[in-house]
PDB file of C-alpha atoms in Angstrom:
ATOM      1  CA  ALA A 494       9.244  -9.029   4.426  1.00  0.00           C
ATOM      2  CA  ARG A 495      12.945  -8.957   5.262  1.00  0.00           C
ATOM      3  CA  ILE A 496      12.396  -7.652   8.790  1.00  0.00           C
ATOM      4  CA  VAL A 497       9.587 -10.096   9.529  1.00  0.00           C
ATOM      5  CA  GLY A 498      11.393 -12.974   7.810  1.00  0.00           C
ATOM      6  CA  GLN A 499      14.383 -12.672  10.101  1.00  0.00           C
ATOM      7  CA  LYS A 500      12.164 -12.850  13.183  1.00  0.00           C
ATOM      8  CA  LEU A 501      10.156 -15.731  11.729  1.00  0.00           C
ATOM      9  CA  GLY A 502      13.337 -17.705  11.118  1.00  0.00           C
ATOM     10  CA  GLU A 503      14.359 -17.232  14.740  1.00  0.00           C
ATOM     11  CA  ARG A 504      10.985 -18.467  15.977  1.00  0.00           C
ATOM     12  CA  LEU A 505      10.849 -21.467  13.649  1.00  0.00           C
ATOM     13  CA  GLY A 506      14.495 -22.411  14.108  1.00  0.00           C
ATOM     14  CA  GLN A 507      15.281 -22.387  10.400  1.00  0.00           C
ATOM     15  CA  GLN A 508      16.420 -19.916   7.783  1.00  0.00           C
ATOM     16  CA  VAL A 509      13.829 -17.837   5.932  1.00  0.00           C
ATOM     17  CA  VAL A 510      15.019 -16.777   2.483  1.00  0.00           C
ATOM     18  CA  ILE A 511      13.523 -13.630   0.957  1.00  0.00           C
ATOM     19  CA  ASP A 512      13.142 -14.041  -2.809  1.00  0.00           C
ATOM     20  CA  ASN A 513      12.314 -10.676  -4.392  1.00  0.00           C
ATOM     21  CA  ARG A 514      10.539 -11.053  -7.733  1.00  0.00           C
ATOM     22  CA  GLY A 515       9.800  -7.585  -9.047  1.00  0.00           C
ATOM     23  CA  GLY A 516       7.796  -6.490 -12.051  1.00  0.00           C
ATOM     24  CA  ALA A 517       4.203  -5.825 -13.101  1.00  0.00           C
ATOM     25  CA  GLY A 518       3.217  -4.306  -9.775  1.00  0.00           C
ATOM     26  CA  GLY A 519       4.326  -7.377  -7.849  1.00  0.00           C
ATOM     27  CA  THR A 520       2.075  -9.729  -9.818  1.00  0.00           C
ATOM     28  CA  ILE A 521       4.974 -11.752 -11.288  1.00  0.00           C
ATOM     29  CA  GLY A 522       6.244 -12.808  -7.871  1.00  0.00           C
ATOM     30  CA  THR A 523       2.715 -13.334  -6.586  1.00  0.00           C
ATOM     31  CA  GLU A 524       1.895 -15.657  -9.473  1.00  0.00           C
ATOM     32  CA  ILE A 525       4.986 -17.752  -8.674  1.00  0.00           C
ATOM     33  CA  ALA A 526       3.922 -17.956  -5.030  1.00  0.00           C
ATOM     34  CA  ALA A 527       0.399 -19.015  -6.012  1.00  0.00           C
ATOM     35  CA  ARG A 528       1.806 -21.999  -7.940  1.00  0.00           C
ATOM     36  CA  ALA A 529       4.203 -23.108  -5.181  1.00  0.00           C
ATOM     37  CA  ASN A 530       3.804 -26.340  -3.229  1.00  0.00           C
ATOM     38  CA  SER A 531       1.197 -26.051  -0.484  1.00  0.00           C
ATOM     39  CA  ASP A 532       3.495 -27.450   2.196  1.00  0.00           C
ATOM     40  CA  GLY A 533       3.985 -24.289   4.252  1.00  0.00           C
ATOM     41  CA  TYR A 534       7.527 -23.691   3.030  1.00  0.00           C
ATOM     42  CA  THR A 535       6.613 -20.949   0.554  1.00  0.00           C
ATOM     43  CA  LEU A 536       4.771 -17.844   1.675  1.00  0.00           C
ATOM     44  CA  THR A 537       4.080 -14.559  -0.035  1.00  0.00           C
ATOM     45  CA  MET A 538       3.803 -11.083   1.381  1.00  0.00           C
ATOM     46  CA  GLY A 539       0.681  -9.788  -0.276  1.00  0.00           C
ATOM     47  CA  THR A 540      -0.334  -6.146  -0.387  1.00  0.00           C
ATOM     48  CA  THR A 541      -3.183  -3.938  -1.474  1.00  0.00           C
ATOM     49  CA  SER A 542      -1.439  -3.824  -4.867  1.00  0.00           C
ATOM     50  CA  THR A 543      -0.999  -7.565  -5.454  1.00  0.00           C
ATOM     51  CA  HIS A 544      -4.187  -8.890  -3.869  1.00  0.00           C
ATOM     52  CA  VAL A 545      -6.706  -6.094  -4.432  1.00  0.00           C
ATOM     53  CA  ILE A 546      -5.843  -3.649  -7.178  1.00  0.00           C
ATOM     54  CA  ALA A 547      -4.393  -6.287  -9.505  1.00  0.00           C
ATOM     55  CA  ALA A 548      -7.744  -8.103  -9.474  1.00  0.00           C
ATOM     56  CA  GLY A 549      -9.470  -5.115 -11.069  1.00  0.00           C
ATOM     57  CA  ALA A 550      -6.671  -3.578 -13.109  1.00  0.00           C
ATOM     58  CA  TYR A 551      -5.265  -6.545 -15.037  1.00  0.00           C
ATOM     59  CA  ALA A 552      -7.337  -7.950 -17.882  1.00  0.00           C
ATOM     60  CA  LYS A 553      -5.652 -11.367 -17.660  1.00  0.00           C
ATOM     61  CA  LEU A 554      -4.334 -11.808 -14.136  1.00  0.00           C
ATOM     62  CA  LYS A 555      -2.752 -15.269 -13.875  1.00  0.00           C
ATOM     63  CA  TYR A 556      -3.830 -15.892 -10.293  1.00  0.00           C
ATOM     64  CA  ASP A 557      -6.934 -15.369  -8.202  1.00  0.00           C
ATOM     65  CA  PRO A 558      -6.161 -13.465  -4.967  1.00  0.00           C
ATOM     66  CA  ILE A 559      -8.955 -15.304  -3.145  1.00  0.00           C
ATOM     67  CA  LYS A 560      -9.113 -18.768  -4.744  1.00  0.00           C
ATOM     68  CA  ASP A 561      -5.347 -19.363  -5.028  1.00  0.00           C
ATOM     69  CA  PHE A 562      -4.275 -18.356  -1.518  1.00  0.00           C
ATOM     70  CA  GLU A 563      -4.851 -19.130   2.141  1.00  0.00           C
ATOM     71  CA  PRO A 564      -4.882 -15.880   4.172  1.00  0.00           C
ATOM     72  CA  ILE A 565      -2.722 -16.025   7.307  1.00  0.00           C
ATOM     73  CA  THR A 566      -2.541 -12.574   8.908  1.00  0.00           C
ATOM     74  CA  LEU A 567      -1.818  -8.906   8.374  1.00  0.00           C
ATOM     75  CA  VAL A 568       1.422  -7.538   9.812  1.00  0.00           C
ATOM     76  CA  ALA A 569       1.359  -3.832   8.985  1.00  0.00           C
ATOM     77  CA  SER A 570      -0.340  -0.984   7.186  1.00  0.00           C
ATOM     78  CA  THR A 571       0.956   2.330   5.984  1.00  0.00           C
ATOM     79  CA  PRO A 572      -0.962   5.411   4.866  1.00  0.00           C
ATOM     80  CA  TYR A 573      -0.516   7.208   1.621  1.00  0.00           C
ATOM     81  CA  LEU A 574       0.771  10.719   2.121  1.00  0.00           C
ATOM     82  CA  LEU A 575      -0.151  13.596  -0.163  1.00  0.00           C
ATOM     83  CA  VAL A 576       2.946  15.733  -0.711  1.00  0.00           C
ATOM     84  CA  VAL A 577       3.680  18.642  -3.002  1.00  0.00           C
ATOM     85  CA  ASN A 578       6.809  20.314  -4.240  1.00  0.00           C
ATOM     86  CA  PRO A 579       7.625  23.245  -1.907  1.00  0.00           C
ATOM     87  CA  GLY A 580       7.132  25.614  -4.841  1.00  0.00           C
ATOM     88  CA  VAL A 581       3.421  24.821  -4.973  1.00  0.00           C
ATOM     89  CA  LYS A 582       1.358  27.580  -3.375  1.00  0.00           C
ATOM     90  CA  ALA A 583      -0.608  25.314  -1.050  1.00  0.00           C
ATOM     91  CA  ASN A 584       0.071  24.704   2.621  1.00  0.00           C
ATOM     92  CA  SER A 585      -2.960  22.524   3.289  1.00  0.00           C
ATOM     93  CA  LEU A 586      -5.238  20.103   1.507  1.00  0.00           C
ATOM     94  CA  LYS A 587      -7.926  22.782   1.337  1.00  0.00           C
ATOM     95  CA  GLU A 588      -5.513  25.174  -0.389  1.00  0.00           C
ATOM     96  CA  PHE A 589      -4.315  22.466  -2.793  1.00  0.00           C
ATOM     97  CA  ILE A 590      -7.870  21.632  -3.822  1.00  0.00           C
ATOM     98  CA  ALA A 591      -8.700  25.327  -4.255  1.00  0.00           C
ATOM     99  CA  LEU A 592      -5.574  25.735  -6.405  1.00  0.00           C
ATOM    100  CA  ALA A 593      -6.486  22.720  -8.525  1.00  0.00           C
ATOM    101  CA  LYS A 594     -10.033  24.003  -9.018  1.00  0.00           C
ATOM    102  CA  SER A 595      -8.732  27.401 -10.109  1.00  0.00           C
ATOM    103  CA  GLN A 596      -6.500  25.745 -12.728  1.00  0.00           C
ATOM    104  CA  PRO A 597      -8.317  22.634 -13.998  1.00  0.00           C
ATOM    105  CA  GLY A 598      -6.005  20.330 -15.945  1.00  0.00           C
ATOM    106  CA  LYS A 599      -2.930  22.466 -15.219  1.00  0.00           C
ATOM    107  CA  LEU A 600      -1.467  20.671 -12.184  1.00  0.00           C
ATOM    108  CA  ASN A 601       0.283  17.307 -12.604  1.00  0.00           C
ATOM    109  CA  TYR A 602       0.721  14.450 -10.171  1.00  0.00           C
ATOM    110  CA  ALA A 603       3.242  11.622 -10.244  1.00  0.00           C
ATOM    111  CA  SER A 604       2.645   7.946  -9.562  1.00  0.00           C
ATOM    112  CA  ALA A 605       4.795   4.818  -9.379  1.00  0.00           C
ATOM    113  CA  GLY A 606       3.039   3.588 -12.516  1.00  0.00           C
ATOM    114  CA  THR A 607      -0.370   3.168 -14.101  1.00  0.00           C
ATOM    115  CA  GLY A 608      -2.667   1.084 -11.935  1.00  0.00           C
ATOM    116  CA  THR A 609      -0.535   1.411  -8.808  1.00  0.00           C
ATOM    117  CA  THR A 610      -1.896   2.443  -5.449  1.00  0.00           C
ATOM    118  CA  THR A 611      -0.112   5.791  -5.803  1.00  0.00           C
ATOM    119  CA  GLN A 612      -2.306   6.539  -8.812  1.00  0.00           C
ATOM    120  CA  LEU A 613      -5.507   5.211  -7.296  1.00  0.00           C
ATOM    121  CA  ALA A 614      -5.063   7.180  -4.062  1.00  0.00           C
ATOM    122  CA  MET A 615      -5.014  10.399  -6.079  1.00  0.00           C
ATOM    123  CA  GLU A 616      -7.868   9.222  -8.312  1.00  0.00           C
ATOM    124  CA  MET A 617      -9.926   8.707  -5.147  1.00  0.00           C
ATOM    125  CA  LEU A 618      -9.102  12.259  -4.029  1.00  0.00           C
ATOM    126  CA  LYS A 619      -9.929  13.633  -7.484  1.00  0.00           C
ATOM    127  CA  SER A 620     -13.330  11.974  -7.310  1.00  0.00           C
ATOM    128  CA  ALA A 621     -14.027  13.040  -3.726  1.00  0.00           C
ATOM    129  CA  ALA A 622     -12.949  16.661  -4.225  1.00  0.00           C
ATOM    130  CA  GLY A 623     -14.063  17.126  -7.837  1.00  0.00           C
ATOM    131  CA  ILE A 624     -10.661  18.269  -9.107  1.00  0.00           C
ATOM    132  CA  ASP A 625      -8.870  17.774 -12.423  1.00  0.00           C
ATOM    133  CA  VAL A 626      -5.136  17.062 -12.055  1.00  0.00           C
ATOM    134  CA  VAL A 627      -3.155  15.242 -14.738  1.00  0.00           C
ATOM    135  CA  HIS A 628      -1.581  11.832 -14.122  1.00  0.00           C
ATOM    136  CA  VAL A 629       2.112  11.374 -15.007  1.00  0.00           C
ATOM    137  CA  PRO A 630       3.147   7.730 -14.459  1.00  0.00           C
ATOM    138  CA  TYR A 631       6.750   6.832 -13.622  1.00  0.00           C
ATOM    139  CA  ASN A 632       8.541   3.505 -13.352  1.00  0.00           C
ATOM    140  CA  GLY A 633       8.496   3.069  -9.593  1.00  0.00           C
ATOM    141  CA  ASN A 634       8.400   5.131  -6.401  1.00  0.00           C
ATOM    142  CA  GLY A 635      11.976   6.404  -6.760  1.00  0.00           C
ATOM    143  CA  PRO A 636      11.507   8.174 -10.112  1.00  0.00           C
ATOM    144  CA  ALA A 637       8.107   9.529  -9.002  1.00  0.00           C
ATOM    145  CA  ASN A 638       9.672  11.002  -5.859  1.00  0.00           C
ATOM    146  CA  THR A 639      12.556  12.486  -7.847  1.00  0.00           C
ATOM    147  CA  ALA A 640      10.163  14.130 -10.312  1.00  0.00           C
ATOM    148  CA  THR A 641       8.165  15.695  -7.482  1.00  0.00           C
ATOM    149  CA  LEU A 642      11.312  16.868  -5.710  1.00  0.00           C
ATOM    150  CA  GLY A 643      12.566  18.414  -8.951  1.00  0.00           C
ATOM    151  CA  GLY A 644       9.291  20.158  -9.719  1.00  0.00           C
ATOM    152  CA  GLN A 645       8.603  18.287 -12.957  1.00  0.00           C
ATOM    153  CA  VAL A 646       5.283  17.417 -11.333  1.00  0.00           C
ATOM    154  CA  GLN A 647       3.550  19.272  -8.534  1.00  0.00           C
ATOM    155  CA  ALA A 648       2.126  16.502  -6.356  1.00  0.00           C
ATOM    156  CA  LEU A 649       2.421  12.868  -5.333  1.00  0.00           C
ATOM    157  CA  PHE A 650       0.178  10.679  -3.183  1.00  0.00           C
ATOM    158  CA  GLY A 651       3.066   8.433  -2.154  1.00  0.00           C
ATOM    159  CA  SER A 652       3.397   5.565   0.265  1.00  0.00           C
ATOM    160  CA  MET A 653       4.588   6.791   3.660  1.00  0.00           C
ATOM    161  CA  PRO A 654       7.894   4.831   3.720  1.00  0.00           C
ATOM    162  CA  ALA A 655       8.806   6.213   0.289  1.00  0.00           C
ATOM    163  CA  VAL A 656       8.222   9.904   1.086  1.00  0.00           C
ATOM    164  CA  LEU A 657       8.509  10.197   4.877  1.00  0.00           C
ATOM    165  CA  ALA A 658      12.188  11.205   5.027  1.00  0.00           C
ATOM    166  CA  GLN A 659      11.749  13.905   2.373  1.00  0.00           C
ATOM    167  CA  ALA A 660       8.637  15.229   4.105  1.00  0.00           C
ATOM    168  CA  LYS A 661      10.370  15.430   7.484  1.00  0.00           C
ATOM    169  CA  ALA A 662      13.353  17.187   5.911  1.00  0.00           C
ATOM    170  CA  GLY A 663      11.120  19.800   4.256  1.00  0.00           C
ATOM    171  CA  ARG A 664      12.098  18.815   0.720  1.00  0.00           C
ATOM    172  CA  LEU A 665       8.475  17.824   0.114  1.00  0.00           C
ATOM    173  CA  ARG A 666       5.526  19.504   1.823  1.00  0.00           C
ATOM    174  CA  PRO A 667       3.088  17.040   3.431  1.00  0.00           C
ATOM    175  CA  LEU A 668      -0.570  18.067   3.161  1.00  0.00           C
ATOM    176  CA  ALA A 669      -2.637  15.081   4.317  1.00  0.00           C
ATOM    177  CA  VAL A 670      -2.495  11.376   5.135  1.00  0.00           C
ATOM    178  CA  GLY A 671      -4.866   8.925   3.501  1.00  0.00           C
ATOM    179  CA  THR A 672      -5.825   6.910   6.577  1.00  0.00           C
ATOM    180  CA  PRO A 673      -8.937   7.908   8.569  1.00  0.00           C
ATOM    181  CA  LYS A 674      -6.745   8.909  11.525  1.00  0.00           C
ATOM    182  CA  ARG A 675      -3.456  10.783  11.662  1.00  0.00           C
ATOM    183  CA  SER A 676      -0.187   8.878  11.461  1.00  0.00           C
ATOM    184  CA  PRO A 677       2.056   8.692  14.557  1.00  0.00           C
ATOM    185  CA  SER A 678       4.985   9.317  12.185  1.00  0.00           C
ATOM    186  CA  LEU A 679       3.585  12.767  11.268  1.00  0.00           C
ATOM    187  CA  PRO A 680       1.161  13.669  14.068  1.00  0.00           C
ATOM    188  CA  ASP A 681       0.808  17.298  12.940  1.00  0.00           C
ATOM    189  CA  VAL A 682      -0.390  16.362   9.442  1.00  0.00           C
ATOM    190  CA  PRO A 683      -4.188  15.991   9.247  1.00  0.00           C
ATOM    191  CA  SER A 684      -5.969  13.170   7.463  1.00  0.00           C
ATOM    192  CA  VAL A 685      -7.967  13.673   4.274  1.00  0.00           C
ATOM    193  CA  ALA A 686     -11.037  12.469   6.170  1.00  0.00           C
ATOM    194  CA  GLU A 687     -10.772  15.122   8.873  1.00  0.00           C
ATOM    195  CA  SER A 688     -10.060  17.770   6.247  1.00  0.00           C
ATOM    196  CA  GLY A 689     -13.565  17.582   4.875  1.00  0.00           C
ATOM    197  CA  TYR A 690     -13.812  14.196   3.150  1.00  0.00           C
ATOM    198  CA  PRO A 691     -15.190  11.735   5.706  1.00  0.00           C
ATOM    199  CA  GLY A 692     -14.796   8.084   4.805  1.00  0.00           C
ATOM    200  CA  PHE A 693     -11.700   8.659   2.687  1.00  0.00           C
ATOM    201  CA  ASP A 694      -9.224   5.820   3.193  1.00  0.00           C
ATOM    202  CA  ALA A 695      -6.137   5.242   1.052  1.00  0.00           C
ATOM    203  CA  SER A 696      -3.655   2.976   2.725  1.00  0.00           C
ATOM    204  CA  LEU A 697      -1.427   0.042   1.888  1.00  0.00           C
ATOM    205  CA  TRP A 698      -1.689  -3.084   3.996  1.00  0.00           C
ATOM    206  CA  LEU A 699       0.837  -5.898   4.080  1.00  0.00           C
ATOM    207  CA  GLY A 700      -0.008  -9.462   5.015  1.00  0.00           C
ATOM    208  CA  PHE A 701       1.101 -13.046   4.589  1.00  0.00           C
ATOM    209  CA  PHE A 702      -0.538 -15.717   2.448  1.00  0.00           C
ATOM    210  CA  ALA A 703       0.178 -19.370   1.682  1.00  0.00           C
ATOM    211  CA  PRO A 704      -0.737 -21.364  -1.430  1.00  0.00           C
ATOM    212  CA  LYS A 705      -4.274 -22.788  -1.420  1.00  0.00           C
ATOM    213  CA  GLY A 706      -4.458 -26.179   0.230  1.00  0.00           C
ATOM    214  CA  THR A 707      -1.764 -25.585   2.842  1.00  0.00           C
ATOM    215  CA  PRO A 708      -2.716 -27.784   5.840  1.00  0.00           C
ATOM    216  CA  ALA A 709      -4.622 -26.072   8.656  1.00  0.00           C
ATOM    217  CA  PRO A 710      -2.108 -26.940  11.428  1.00  0.00           C
ATOM    218  CA  ILE A 711       0.685 -25.298   9.441  1.00  0.00           C
ATOM    219  CA  LEU A 712      -1.421 -22.197   8.807  1.00  0.00           C
ATOM    220  CA  LYS A 713      -2.264 -21.981  12.513  1.00  0.00           C
ATOM    221  CA  ARG A 714       1.407 -22.192  13.510  1.00  0.00           C
ATOM    222  CA  LEU A 715       2.384 -19.528  10.992  1.00  0.00           C
ATOM    223  CA  GLN A 716      -0.452 -17.254  12.134  1.00  0.00           C
ATOM    224  CA  THR A 717       0.628 -17.601  15.758  1.00  0.00           C
ATOM    225  CA  GLU A 718       4.264 -16.790  15.006  1.00  0.00           C
ATOM    226  CA  LEU A 719       3.568 -13.929  12.570  1.00  0.00           C
ATOM    227  CA  THR A 720       1.025 -12.352  14.919  1.00  0.00           C
ATOM    228  CA  GLY A 721       3.512 -12.541  17.777  1.00  0.00           C
ATOM    229  CA  ILE A 722       6.157 -10.864  15.620  1.00  0.00           C
ATOM    230  CA  ALA A 723       3.840  -8.038  14.540  1.00  0.00           C
ATOM    231  CA  GLN A 724       2.776  -7.398  18.142  1.00  0.00           C
ATOM    232  CA  SER A 725       6.286  -7.357  19.593  1.00  0.00           C
ATOM    233  CA  PRO A 726       7.479  -3.934  20.861  1.00  0.00           C
ATOM    234  CA  ASP A 727      10.681  -3.904  18.778  1.00  0.00           C
ATOM    235  CA  MET A 728       8.781  -4.710  15.594  1.00  0.00           C
ATOM    236  CA  LYS A 729       6.232  -1.989  16.275  1.00  0.00           C
ATOM    237  CA  GLU A 730       9.122   0.456  16.731  1.00  0.00           C
ATOM    238  CA  GLN A 731      10.792  -0.619  13.490  1.00  0.00           C
ATOM    239  CA  PHE A 732       7.537  -0.278  11.560  1.00  0.00           C
ATOM    240  CA  GLU A 733       6.845   3.180  13.005  1.00  0.00           C
ATOM    241  CA  ARG A 734      10.302   4.424  12.006  1.00  0.00           C
ATOM    242  CA  ASN A 735       9.351   3.578   8.433  1.00  0.00           C
ATOM    243  CA  GLY A 736       5.936   5.212   8.595  1.00  0.00           C
ATOM    244  CA  ALA A 737       4.023   1.963   9.076  1.00  0.00           C
ATOM    245  CA  THR A 738       1.776   0.691  11.847  1.00  0.00           C
ATOM    246  CA  ALA A 739       1.879  -2.867  13.163  1.00  0.00           C
ATOM    247  CA  LEU A 740      -1.374  -4.660  12.455  1.00  0.00           C
ATOM    248  CA  THR A 741      -2.785  -8.166  12.822  1.00  0.00           C
ATOM    249  CA  ALA A 742      -5.881  -9.998  11.595  1.00  0.00           C
ATOM    250  CA  THR A 743      -7.343 -13.458  11.744  1.00  0.00           C
ATOM    251  CA  PRO A 744      -7.549 -15.409   8.466  1.00  0.00           C
ATOM    252  CA  ALA A 745     -11.313 -14.745   8.390  1.00  0.00           C
ATOM    253  CA  GLU A 746     -10.779 -11.000   8.894  1.00  0.00           C
ATOM    254  CA  LEU A 747      -8.129 -10.884   6.169  1.00  0.00           C
ATOM    255  CA  SER A 748     -10.391 -12.808   3.805  1.00  0.00           C
ATOM    256  CA  LYS A 749     -13.232 -10.348   4.449  1.00  0.00           C
ATOM    257  CA  LEU A 750     -10.877  -7.391   3.948  1.00  0.00           C
ATOM    258  CA  LEU A 751      -9.852  -8.756   0.550  1.00  0.00           C
ATOM    259  CA  LYS A 752     -13.432  -8.949  -0.682  1.00  0.00           C
ATOM    260  CA  VAL A 753     -14.355  -5.479   0.589  1.00  0.00           C
ATOM    261  CA  GLU A 754     -11.229  -3.835  -0.839  1.00  0.00           C
ATOM    262  CA  ILE A 755     -11.464  -5.587  -4.219  1.00  0.00           C
ATOM    263  CA  ASP A 756     -14.981  -4.215  -4.621  1.00  0.00           C
ATOM    264  CA  LYS A 757     -13.942  -0.722  -3.453  1.00  0.00           C
ATOM    265  CA  TYR A 758     -10.969  -0.385  -5.751  1.00  0.00           C
ATOM    266  CA  ALA A 759     -12.736  -1.985  -8.720  1.00  0.00           C
ATOM    267  CA  LYS A 760     -15.042   1.028  -8.779  1.00  0.00           C
ATOM    268  CA  VAL A 761     -12.097   3.451  -8.654  1.00  0.00           C
ATOM    269  CA  ILE A 762     -10.290   1.532 -11.410  1.00  0.00           C
ATOM    270  CA  MET A 763     -13.377   1.521 -13.630  1.00  0.00           C
ATOM    271  CA  ALA A 764     -14.008   5.241 -13.096  1.00  0.00           C
ATOM    272  CA  ALA A 765     -10.371   6.005 -14.001  1.00  0.00           C
ATOM    273  CA  GLY A 766     -10.527   3.796 -17.095  1.00  0.00           C
ATOM    274  CA  ILE A 767      -7.499   1.727 -16.051  1.00  0.00           C
ATOM    275  CA  LYS A 768      -6.892  -1.607 -17.801  1.00  0.00           C
ATOM    276  CA  LEU A 769      -3.530  -3.353 -17.783  1.00  0.00           C
ATOM    277  CA  GLU A 770      -2.388  -6.305 -19.884  1.00  0.00           C
TER     278      GLU A 770
END
């Protein structure tokens, strides 16, 4: 949001202020954005977490990801990366799954918290591969990474920006990326899909939304500017350095993506028995 916001301010000729509102998987800030004036001056950067997973995981979500927002465009996506502590005797996804099957319920995996995409990515792998690894939730990506680095847990299906530096430095061993294709940031690391689980897709997308009722001309202007930013060569380079890929979508495409992903993750959430207050 900060990188894109700076560019958006330059294009619009006015300052864009980034107001971080953390907590509850991003739902606190998203609720505030949903209730903002629909004049085009308040936007929210929505993600798979805030606009998809929250819809299925929270019993009393105080906003509707579809009814309360106008989709504008996607700007980036980033895969989830399965990493293990170097002490784990697995150098590939196949070896990790074989190890897990030989020791059901003995291996642990970290997440950034219950109901987060880092948990659901691993729950999807557990279901696809038929393995039993134990979930250990932490309060955010930082503590989950630290626990995996320290060997308190064996594995983490982390977001690429959060684990990329450690993976490149060899402090965590990357086994597979969650997107259908390999990531340009780690071209030698295969995807889960190509490793024997076709159709597997665990990635985090990031896009911009406005409050419902924002006038169409304003939405069109914002879409034009945000799409131009995401497609610019310097932005693509900045995203790639952080393990992300520049991405765009029309409002109709983003709306369709929401509905498809909400349905997909609702099934994963139900199978995992996740329910958040």
